Short mmCIF file of C-alpha atoms and ligand atoms in Angstrom, two decimals:
data_model
loop_
_atom_site.label_atom_id
_atom_site.label_comp_id
_atom_site.label_asym_id
_atom_site.label_seq_id
_atom_site.Cartn_x
_atom_site.Cartn_y
_atom_site.Cartn_z
CA MET A 1375 -25.04 40.90 -6.00
CA ASN A 1376 -21.42 40.03 -6.61
CA ARG A 1377 -20.45 38.97 -10.09
CA ARG A 1378 -18.04 36.08 -9.99
CA PRO A 1379 -16.16 34.40 -12.80
CA LEU A 1380 -17.90 31.42 -14.35
CA ILE A 1381 -15.44 28.89 -13.03
CA ALA A 1382 -16.18 29.85 -9.41
CA LYS A 1383 -19.90 29.60 -10.13
CA GLU A 1384 -19.45 26.12 -11.50
CA ALA A 1385 -17.40 25.05 -8.48
CA GLU A 1386 -20.17 26.47 -6.30
CA THR A 1387 -22.89 24.33 -7.85
CA SER A 1388 -20.86 21.12 -7.74
CA PRO A 1389 -18.93 20.70 -4.48
CA ARG A 1390 -15.28 19.67 -4.51
CA LEU A 1391 -14.90 15.99 -5.36
CA ALA A 1392 -12.51 14.42 -2.82
CA VAL A 1393 -9.77 12.10 -4.02
CA MET A 1394 -10.78 9.58 -1.35
CA ARG A 1395 -13.59 9.09 1.17
CA PRO A 1396 -12.77 6.00 3.27
CA LEU A 1397 -15.69 3.90 4.50
CA GLY A 1398 -15.02 1.66 7.48
CA PRO A 1399 -17.39 -0.71 9.27
CA ARG A 1400 -20.35 0.99 10.98
CA LEU A 1401 -20.92 1.14 14.74
CA GLU A 1402 -23.64 -1.57 14.62
CA ALA A 1403 -21.18 -3.98 13.00
CA ILE A 1404 -18.40 -3.28 15.52
CA ALA A 1405 -20.54 -3.18 18.67
CA PRO A 1406 -20.91 -6.97 19.20
CA TYR A 1407 -17.13 -7.33 19.14
CA LEU A 1408 -16.67 -4.42 21.54
CA ALA A 1409 -19.14 -6.12 23.89
CA ARG A 1410 -16.83 -9.12 23.98
CA ILE A 1411 -14.00 -6.86 25.19
CA ASP A 1412 -16.26 -5.62 28.01
CA ALA A 1413 -16.97 -9.21 28.99
CA SER A 1414 -13.42 -10.52 28.81
CA ARG A 1415 -11.67 -7.40 30.22
CA TRP A 1416 -8.81 -8.33 27.87
CA TYR A 1417 -7.64 -5.21 26.06
CA SER A 1418 -4.31 -6.04 24.42
CA ASN A 1419 -1.42 -8.58 24.43
CA PHE A 1420 -2.83 -11.05 21.90
CA GLY A 1421 -6.33 -11.40 23.31
CA PRO A 1422 -9.12 -13.52 21.83
CA LEU A 1423 -10.17 -10.94 19.23
CA VAL A 1424 -6.63 -10.55 17.87
CA GLY A 1425 -6.37 -14.36 17.76
CA GLU A 1426 -9.61 -14.65 15.81
CA PHE A 1427 -8.66 -11.78 13.51
CA GLU A 1428 -5.29 -13.36 12.71
CA ALA A 1429 -6.91 -16.76 12.07
CA ARG A 1430 -9.39 -15.21 9.65
CA LEU A 1431 -6.62 -13.27 7.87
CA ALA A 1432 -4.51 -16.45 7.61
CA ALA A 1433 -7.51 -18.32 6.14
CA ARG A 1434 -7.32 -15.93 3.16
CA PHE A 1435 -3.96 -17.50 2.23
CA ALA A 1436 -4.54 -20.62 0.15
CA ASP A 1437 -0.97 -21.82 0.78
CA GLY A 1438 -1.30 -22.10 4.55
CA ALA A 1439 0.81 -19.04 5.42
CA ALA A 1440 0.71 -17.90 9.05
CA VAL A 1441 -0.16 -14.33 10.01
CA SER A 1442 0.92 -11.93 12.75
CA THR A 1443 -0.76 -8.54 13.15
CA VAL A 1444 1.25 -5.34 13.63
CA ALA A 1445 0.54 -1.71 14.53
CA ASN A 1446 1.03 -0.52 10.93
CA ALA A 1447 2.76 -1.66 7.75
CA THR A 1448 5.74 0.68 8.18
CA LEU A 1449 6.68 -0.93 11.49
CA GLY A 1450 5.69 -4.29 9.99
CA LEU A 1451 8.21 -3.88 7.17
CA ALA A 1452 10.88 -2.61 9.56
CA LEU A 1453 10.45 -5.57 11.93
CA ALA A 1454 10.19 -8.05 9.05
CA LEU A 1455 13.50 -6.73 7.68
CA LYS A 1456 14.99 -6.88 11.16
CA VAL A 1457 14.08 -10.53 11.69
CA ARG A 1458 15.24 -11.44 8.17
CA ALA A 1459 18.40 -9.30 7.75
CA ASP A 1460 19.77 -8.34 11.12
CA ALA A 1461 23.07 -6.81 9.98
CA PRO A 1462 23.81 -3.43 8.44
CA GLY A 1463 23.83 -3.32 4.65
CA LEU A 1464 22.01 -2.12 1.57
CA CYS A 1465 18.31 -2.73 1.16
CA LEU A 1466 17.39 -2.69 -2.53
CA MET A 1467 14.05 -1.09 -3.34
CA PRO A 1468 12.42 0.77 -6.22
CA ALA A 1469 12.62 4.58 -6.03
CA TRP A 1470 9.02 4.51 -7.30
CA THR A 1471 7.21 3.66 -4.05
CA PHE A 1472 5.75 5.30 -0.96
CA ALA A 1473 8.13 6.86 1.58
CA ALA A 1474 7.25 4.18 4.15
CA THR A 1475 9.28 1.54 2.26
CA ALA A 1476 12.50 3.50 2.78
CA HIS A 1477 11.61 4.57 6.33
CA ALA A 1478 11.18 0.90 7.21
CA ALA A 1479 14.66 0.02 5.94
CA LEU A 1480 16.20 2.86 7.94
CA LEU A 1481 14.31 1.79 11.06
CA ALA A 1482 15.69 -1.72 10.56
CA GLY A 1483 19.24 -0.35 10.47
CA LEU A 1484 19.59 -0.84 6.71
CA THR A 1485 20.46 1.69 4.01
CA PRO A 1486 17.86 2.09 1.26
CA ALA A 1487 19.49 1.53 -2.15
CA LEU A 1488 17.29 2.97 -4.88
CA CYS A 1489 16.83 1.35 -8.26
CA ASP A 1490 14.58 2.03 -11.22
CA VAL A 1491 11.46 0.14 -12.34
CA GLU A 1492 10.25 -1.55 -15.52
CA PRO A 1493 8.74 1.04 -17.90
CA ASP A 1494 5.45 -0.72 -18.63
CA GLN A 1495 4.67 -2.33 -15.26
CA GLY A 1496 6.20 0.40 -13.10
CA ILE A 1497 7.65 -2.13 -10.66
CA LEU A 1498 10.96 -3.68 -9.64
CA THR A 1499 11.05 -7.21 -11.06
CA PRO A 1500 13.24 -10.16 -9.91
CA ALA A 1501 14.93 -10.05 -13.34
CA ARG A 1502 15.97 -6.43 -12.82
CA ALA A 1503 17.19 -7.09 -9.26
CA GLY A 1504 19.02 -10.20 -10.47
CA ALA A 1505 20.83 -8.21 -13.16
CA LEU A 1506 21.92 -5.63 -10.58
CA VAL A 1507 23.35 -8.36 -8.37
CA ARG A 1508 24.96 -10.31 -11.22
CA HIS A 1509 26.38 -7.50 -13.32
CA GLY A 1510 26.38 -4.53 -10.96
CA GLY A 1511 28.66 -6.22 -8.49
CA MET A 1512 26.42 -4.98 -5.69
CA LYS A 1513 25.82 -6.77 -2.40
CA PHE A 1514 22.39 -6.40 -0.83
CA ALA A 1515 21.34 -7.39 2.67
CA ALA A 1516 17.69 -7.51 1.61
CA VAL A 1517 15.31 -6.63 -1.24
CA VAL A 1518 11.87 -5.06 -0.89
CA PRO A 1519 9.72 -5.37 -4.02
CA VAL A 1520 6.52 -3.33 -3.95
CA LEU A 1521 3.04 -4.34 -5.06
CA ALA A 1522 2.30 -1.00 -6.71
CA HIS A 1523 -1.00 0.28 -5.30
CA GLY A 1524 -2.02 -3.32 -4.70
CA GLN A 1525 -1.27 -4.59 -8.21
CA PRO A 1526 -0.49 -8.32 -8.14
CA ALA A 1527 3.18 -9.24 -8.51
CA ASP A 1528 4.88 -12.54 -9.31
CA LEU A 1529 5.86 -13.52 -5.76
CA ASP A 1530 6.85 -17.04 -6.88
CA ALA A 1531 9.51 -15.42 -9.06
CA TRP A 1532 10.71 -13.50 -5.99
CA ALA A 1533 10.93 -16.78 -4.07
CA ALA A 1534 13.10 -18.12 -6.90
CA PHE A 1535 15.24 -14.96 -6.73
CA GLU A 1536 15.71 -15.48 -3.00
CA ARG A 1537 16.80 -19.11 -3.53
CA GLU A 1538 19.19 -18.22 -6.37
CA PHE A 1539 20.92 -15.24 -4.75
CA GLU A 1540 20.38 -16.06 -1.08
CA ILE A 1541 19.20 -12.52 -0.42
CA PRO A 1542 16.16 -12.24 1.86
CA VAL A 1543 13.07 -10.72 0.25
CA VAL A 1544 10.26 -8.95 2.10
CA ALA A 1545 7.42 -7.82 -0.14
CA ASP A 1546 5.80 -4.46 0.55
CA ALA A 1547 2.22 -5.55 -0.13
CA ALA A 1548 0.88 -2.64 1.91
CA ALA A 1549 -1.91 -1.91 -0.57
CA GLY A 1550 -2.32 -5.56 -1.55
CA PHE A 1551 -5.05 -6.75 0.82
CA ASP A 1552 -7.21 -7.92 -2.08
CA THR A 1553 -4.40 -9.34 -4.18
CA VAL A 1554 -2.23 -11.45 -1.89
CA GLY A 1555 -3.59 -14.98 -1.54
CA ALA A 1556 -0.24 -16.70 -0.98
CA ALA A 1557 3.06 -15.79 0.63
CA PRO A 1558 5.89 -17.56 -1.24
CA VAL A 1559 8.04 -14.74 0.19
CA PRO A 1560 7.26 -13.01 3.50
CA LEU A 1561 5.05 -9.98 2.96
CA VAL A 1562 3.46 -7.10 4.85
CA VAL A 1563 -0.06 -5.73 4.26
CA SER A 1564 -1.34 -2.41 5.63
CA LEU A 1565 -4.73 -2.06 7.29
CA HIS A 1566 -4.59 1.73 7.30
CA ALA A 1567 -7.87 3.59 6.78
CA THR A 1568 -6.81 4.57 3.26
CA LYS A 1569 -6.23 0.97 2.14
CA ALA A 1570 -8.86 -1.46 0.82
CA LEU A 1571 -9.58 -2.98 4.25
CA GLY A 1572 -8.89 -0.49 7.01
CA VAL A 1573 -8.99 -0.62 10.80
CA GLY A 1574 -7.67 2.94 11.24
CA GLU A 1575 -4.04 1.99 11.86
CA GLY A 1576 -2.86 -1.60 11.52
CA GLY A 1577 -1.24 -4.22 9.35
CA PHE A 1578 -0.10 -7.82 9.21
CA PHE A 1579 2.89 -9.96 8.34
CA ALA A 1580 2.39 -13.25 6.47
CA ALA A 1581 4.91 -16.03 5.81
CA HIS A 1582 5.16 -19.78 5.43
CA ASP A 1583 7.91 -20.29 7.94
CA ALA A 1584 6.09 -20.61 11.29
CA ALA A 1585 9.33 -19.97 13.22
CA LEU A 1586 9.84 -16.73 11.28
CA VAL A 1587 6.29 -15.61 12.06
CA ALA A 1588 6.85 -16.42 15.74
CA ARG A 1589 10.04 -14.36 15.69
CA PHE A 1590 8.21 -11.50 13.97
CA ARG A 1591 5.50 -11.68 16.63
CA ALA A 1592 8.16 -11.52 19.33
CA ALA A 1593 9.62 -8.46 17.58
CA THR A 1594 6.24 -6.73 18.02
CA THR A 1595 6.25 -7.42 21.76
CA PHE A 1596 9.61 -6.58 23.35
CA GLY A 1597 11.33 -9.70 22.07
CA PHE A 1598 9.24 -11.90 24.36
CA GLN A 1599 8.83 -15.38 22.95
CA GLY A 1600 6.82 -17.48 25.37
CA ALA A 1601 8.62 -16.31 28.49
CA ARG A 1602 8.75 -12.74 29.81
CA GLU A 1603 12.32 -12.40 28.68
CA SER A 1604 13.62 -10.03 25.99
CA LYS A 1605 15.44 -12.37 23.63
CA PHE A 1606 16.53 -9.64 21.18
CA ALA A 1607 16.18 -5.91 20.50
CA ALA A 1608 12.54 -5.37 19.56
CA ALA A 1609 9.61 -2.95 19.59
CA ASN A 1610 6.12 -2.71 20.90
CA ALA A 1611 4.06 -2.82 17.73
CA LYS A 1612 1.01 -4.84 18.73
CA ILE A 1613 -2.58 -4.03 17.81
CA SER A 1614 -5.13 -3.81 20.61
CA GLU A 1615 -8.35 -5.79 20.99
CA TYR A 1616 -10.17 -2.62 19.89
CA ALA A 1617 -8.36 -2.61 16.53
CA ALA A 1618 -9.10 -6.33 16.15
CA ALA A 1619 -12.81 -5.63 16.86
CA VAL A 1620 -12.87 -3.16 13.97
CA GLY A 1621 -10.88 -5.61 11.84
CA LEU A 1622 -13.33 -8.47 12.46
CA ALA A 1623 -16.26 -6.22 11.58
CA ALA A 1624 -14.37 -5.05 8.46
CA LEU A 1625 -13.79 -8.68 7.43
CA ASP A 1626 -17.51 -9.45 7.95
CA GLY A 1627 -18.28 -6.55 5.60
CA TRP A 1628 -15.47 -7.19 3.11
CA PRO A 1629 -17.48 -9.05 0.43
CA ALA A 1630 -19.94 -6.15 0.27
CA ALA A 1631 -17.18 -3.52 0.45
CA ARG A 1632 -15.26 -5.27 -2.32
CA ALA A 1633 -18.38 -5.38 -4.49
CA ARG A 1634 -18.87 -1.62 -3.96
CA PHE A 1635 -15.21 -0.96 -4.86
CA MET A 1636 -15.61 -3.04 -8.01
CA GLY A 1637 -18.81 -1.18 -8.94
CA ALA A 1638 -17.10 2.18 -8.47
CA ALA A 1639 -14.12 0.99 -10.51
CA ALA A 1640 -16.49 -0.07 -13.29
CA HIS A 1641 -17.84 3.51 -13.35
CA MET A 1642 -14.30 4.89 -13.62
CA ARG A 1643 -13.30 2.40 -16.30
CA ALA A 1644 -16.39 3.17 -18.37
CA ALA A 1645 -16.02 6.95 -18.02
CA LEU A 1646 -12.30 6.96 -18.87
CA ALA A 1647 -12.38 4.33 -21.64
CA PRO A 1648 -13.06 6.86 -24.44
CA ILE A 1649 -9.93 8.86 -23.46
CA PRO A 1650 -7.08 6.99 -25.17
CA ASP A 1651 -4.39 9.01 -23.36
CA VAL A 1652 -5.43 7.74 -19.93
CA VAL A 1653 -4.35 4.24 -18.89
CA LEU A 1654 -5.43 2.57 -15.64
CA GLN A 1655 -3.51 -0.23 -13.89
CA ALA A 1656 -3.76 -3.62 -15.59
CA GLY A 1657 -6.62 -5.67 -14.17
CA TRP A 1658 -7.68 -2.95 -11.71
CA GLY A 1659 -11.41 -3.25 -11.03
CA GLU A 1660 -11.50 -6.43 -13.11
CA THR A 1661 -9.41 -9.12 -11.41
CA TRP A 1662 -8.29 -7.16 -8.34
CA ILE A 1663 -9.09 -3.98 -6.46
CA GLY A 1664 -7.31 -1.39 -4.30
CA ALA A 1665 -8.51 1.76 -2.61
CA THR A 1666 -6.89 4.11 -5.14
CA CYS A 1667 -7.40 4.81 -8.85
CA LEU A 1668 -4.09 5.37 -10.62
CA ALA A 1669 -4.07 7.01 -14.03
CA ARG A 1670 -1.07 6.94 -16.34
CA LEU A 1671 -1.16 10.09 -18.47
CA PRO A 1672 0.84 11.23 -21.49
CA ARG A 1673 4.48 11.99 -20.75
CA GLY A 1674 4.92 14.94 -18.38
CA ALA A 1675 1.17 15.71 -18.21
CA ALA A 1676 0.62 15.15 -14.47
CA ASP A 1677 1.26 18.77 -13.39
CA ARG A 1678 -1.02 20.23 -16.05
CA VAL A 1679 -3.81 17.73 -15.39
CA GLU A 1680 -3.49 18.19 -11.62
CA ARG A 1681 -4.00 21.96 -12.03
CA GLY A 1682 -6.84 21.55 -14.52
CA LEU A 1683 -8.75 19.10 -12.37
CA LEU A 1684 -8.31 21.21 -9.26
CA ALA A 1685 -9.75 24.22 -11.12
CA ALA A 1686 -12.76 22.05 -11.96
CA GLY A 1687 -13.15 21.10 -8.29
CA VAL A 1688 -11.72 17.59 -8.71
CA GLU A 1689 -9.03 16.56 -6.22
CA THR A 1690 -6.12 14.39 -7.27
CA ARG A 1691 -3.17 13.00 -5.31
CA ARG A 1692 0.49 12.22 -5.99
CA TRP A 1693 0.26 9.14 -3.79
CA TRP A 1694 4.02 8.50 -4.10
CA SER A 1695 5.09 12.15 -4.40
CA ARG A 1696 7.91 12.36 -6.94
CA GLY A 1697 9.90 9.28 -6.02
CA LEU A 1698 12.03 8.40 -2.99
CA HIS A 1699 15.10 10.16 -4.38
CA ARG A 1700 13.26 13.49 -4.24
CA GLU A 1701 12.35 13.16 -0.54
CA PRO A 1702 14.69 15.12 1.75
CA ALA A 1703 14.76 12.20 4.21
CA PHE A 1704 16.35 9.88 1.62
CA ARG A 1705 18.59 12.32 -0.20
CA GLY A 1706 21.62 10.38 1.05
CA ALA A 1707 20.30 7.03 -0.15
CA PRO A 1708 22.61 5.52 -2.77
CA ARG A 1709 21.14 5.16 -6.25
CA VAL A 1710 22.21 1.99 -7.96
CA GLU A 1711 20.77 3.08 -11.33
CA THR A 1712 19.76 6.28 -13.08
CA LEU A 1713 16.12 6.71 -12.17
CA THR A 1714 14.84 7.63 -15.63
CA ILE A 1715 11.66 5.57 -15.57
CA THR A 1716 10.85 6.63 -12.01
CA GLN A 1717 11.18 10.28 -13.05
CA ARG A 1718 8.95 9.68 -16.05
CA LEU A 1719 6.30 7.88 -14.00
CA ALA A 1720 6.36 10.60 -11.34
CA ALA A 1721 5.63 13.18 -14.04
CA SER A 1722 2.83 11.20 -15.66
CA THR A 1723 0.98 9.39 -12.85
CA LEU A 1724 -1.93 10.84 -10.90
CA GLY A 1725 -4.31 9.41 -8.32
CA LEU A 1726 -7.90 10.17 -9.35
CA PRO A 1727 -10.95 10.31 -7.05
CA PHE A 1728 -11.99 6.85 -5.94
CA MET A 1729 -14.18 5.51 -3.15
CA GLN A 1730 -16.68 2.73 -2.54
CA ASP A 1731 -19.66 5.03 -3.09
CA LEU A 1732 -18.38 6.82 -6.18
CA GLY A 1733 -21.29 7.17 -8.60
CA ALA A 1734 -21.44 7.14 -12.39
CA GLY A 1735 -22.09 10.90 -12.34
CA GLU A 1736 -18.94 11.58 -10.36
CA ALA A 1737 -16.90 9.34 -12.66
CA ALA A 1738 -18.28 11.25 -15.65
CA ARG A 1739 -17.32 14.52 -13.99
CA VAL A 1740 -13.73 13.29 -13.52
CA ALA A 1741 -13.61 12.15 -17.15
CA SER A 1742 -14.87 15.43 -18.60
CA ALA A 1743 -12.48 17.49 -16.43
CA LEU A 1744 -9.66 15.17 -17.47
CA ARG A 1745 -10.49 15.48 -21.14
CA ALA A 1746 -10.56 19.26 -20.84
CA ALA A 1747 -7.27 19.37 -18.91
CA LEU A 1748 -5.54 17.14 -21.47
CA SER A 1749 -6.60 19.27 -24.42
CA ALA A 1750 -5.80 22.57 -22.67
C1 LIG B 3018 0.37 2.53 2.75
C2 LIG B 3018 1.71 2.06 2.37
C3 LIG B 3018 2.70 1.82 3.34
C4 LIG B 3018 2.51 2.18 4.79
O1 LIG B 3018 1.48 1.52 5.45
P1 LIG B 3018 1.11 2.00 6.93
O2 LIG B 3018 0.22 0.92 7.47
O3 LIG B 3018 0.37 3.31 6.78
O4 LIG B 3018 2.35 2.17 7.71
C5 LIG B 3018 3.90 1.29 2.93
N1 LIG B 3018 4.16 1.04 1.64
C6 LIG B 3018 3.26 1.27 0.67
C7 LIG B 3018 3.60 0.95 -0.76
C8 LIG B 3018 2.01 1.80 1.00
O5 LIG B 3018 1.12 2.04 0.03
#
């Protein structure tokens, strides 16, 4: 028999722990909605299921915001920027975000302008953006703050920023399904399979201004607004009745799914609590939940921990790579600040395994591998 090194033997007995294992609604939950499509023979173009899905999404907003669904959050952000800032210019955004934020600005005909984030919160705040406008002498056509991995942000403060500087704001709340309950500024949520509530591919736009939501909706359907006439340059970015069927089933199951996410987060919190060098997002698994578990590690430790965990059969993910400025696609994007904090966060942030059915044993396995990797 072959003699193998111990580490391989260990990996053999405990299979690789995936960083994510999405869990959508089951067939039995979706089937009744699919049956309605059979009956109505209405497959797309704002059919009854999309209407019901949008009404139920809008009901989640306590402030009466209206909702329009969209094919995905990237196109949602692009079209939201297009209906809010339809002239070339700079679109201010944090360099510490997912690539989609910058792709959306480019698709909207804007130029991503990259700024840094606050050291403790890891986000672009209205105060920081305000300082750039006031003292940096910069002109921005739009600003896109990001709800980092679903973490709640002060959207009222962004509404105040918009009023003070008269610069349109569109919040990238792609991972914020659980956290956004009001839309003081227009925002876009993703319904991708890897987000808290997934339909495969999908998303929605939410805003107070009903005329703006109607214009956004038109932007997702060839610029048609009522009549079959293209009023302005637009896209086709609708979701089908099939996606809405999955979405309605996912909403039916959301209270249970959320409870499972919270239970799994409690396992992670408990397992990681004794490791002082590992900090999770504020309130994560306590007051809000997302589909990812983000760990802030000691300065520069992400590479070492990533390697150590992988050797122990534990997958991790750089969900935001190393910052927008390091992506070849955005190399030409102007930087309005030195990106010191972004660089530091990129070198110290790691996505750990997280899923609705993560058990206490798996959380303990992550914690012990993490402890070993940190002391290596
Ligand atoms: C997931 C995500 C997106 C993109 O959402 P899609 O629906 O996949 O297009 C954009 N921005 C952020 C911050 C995200 O996390």
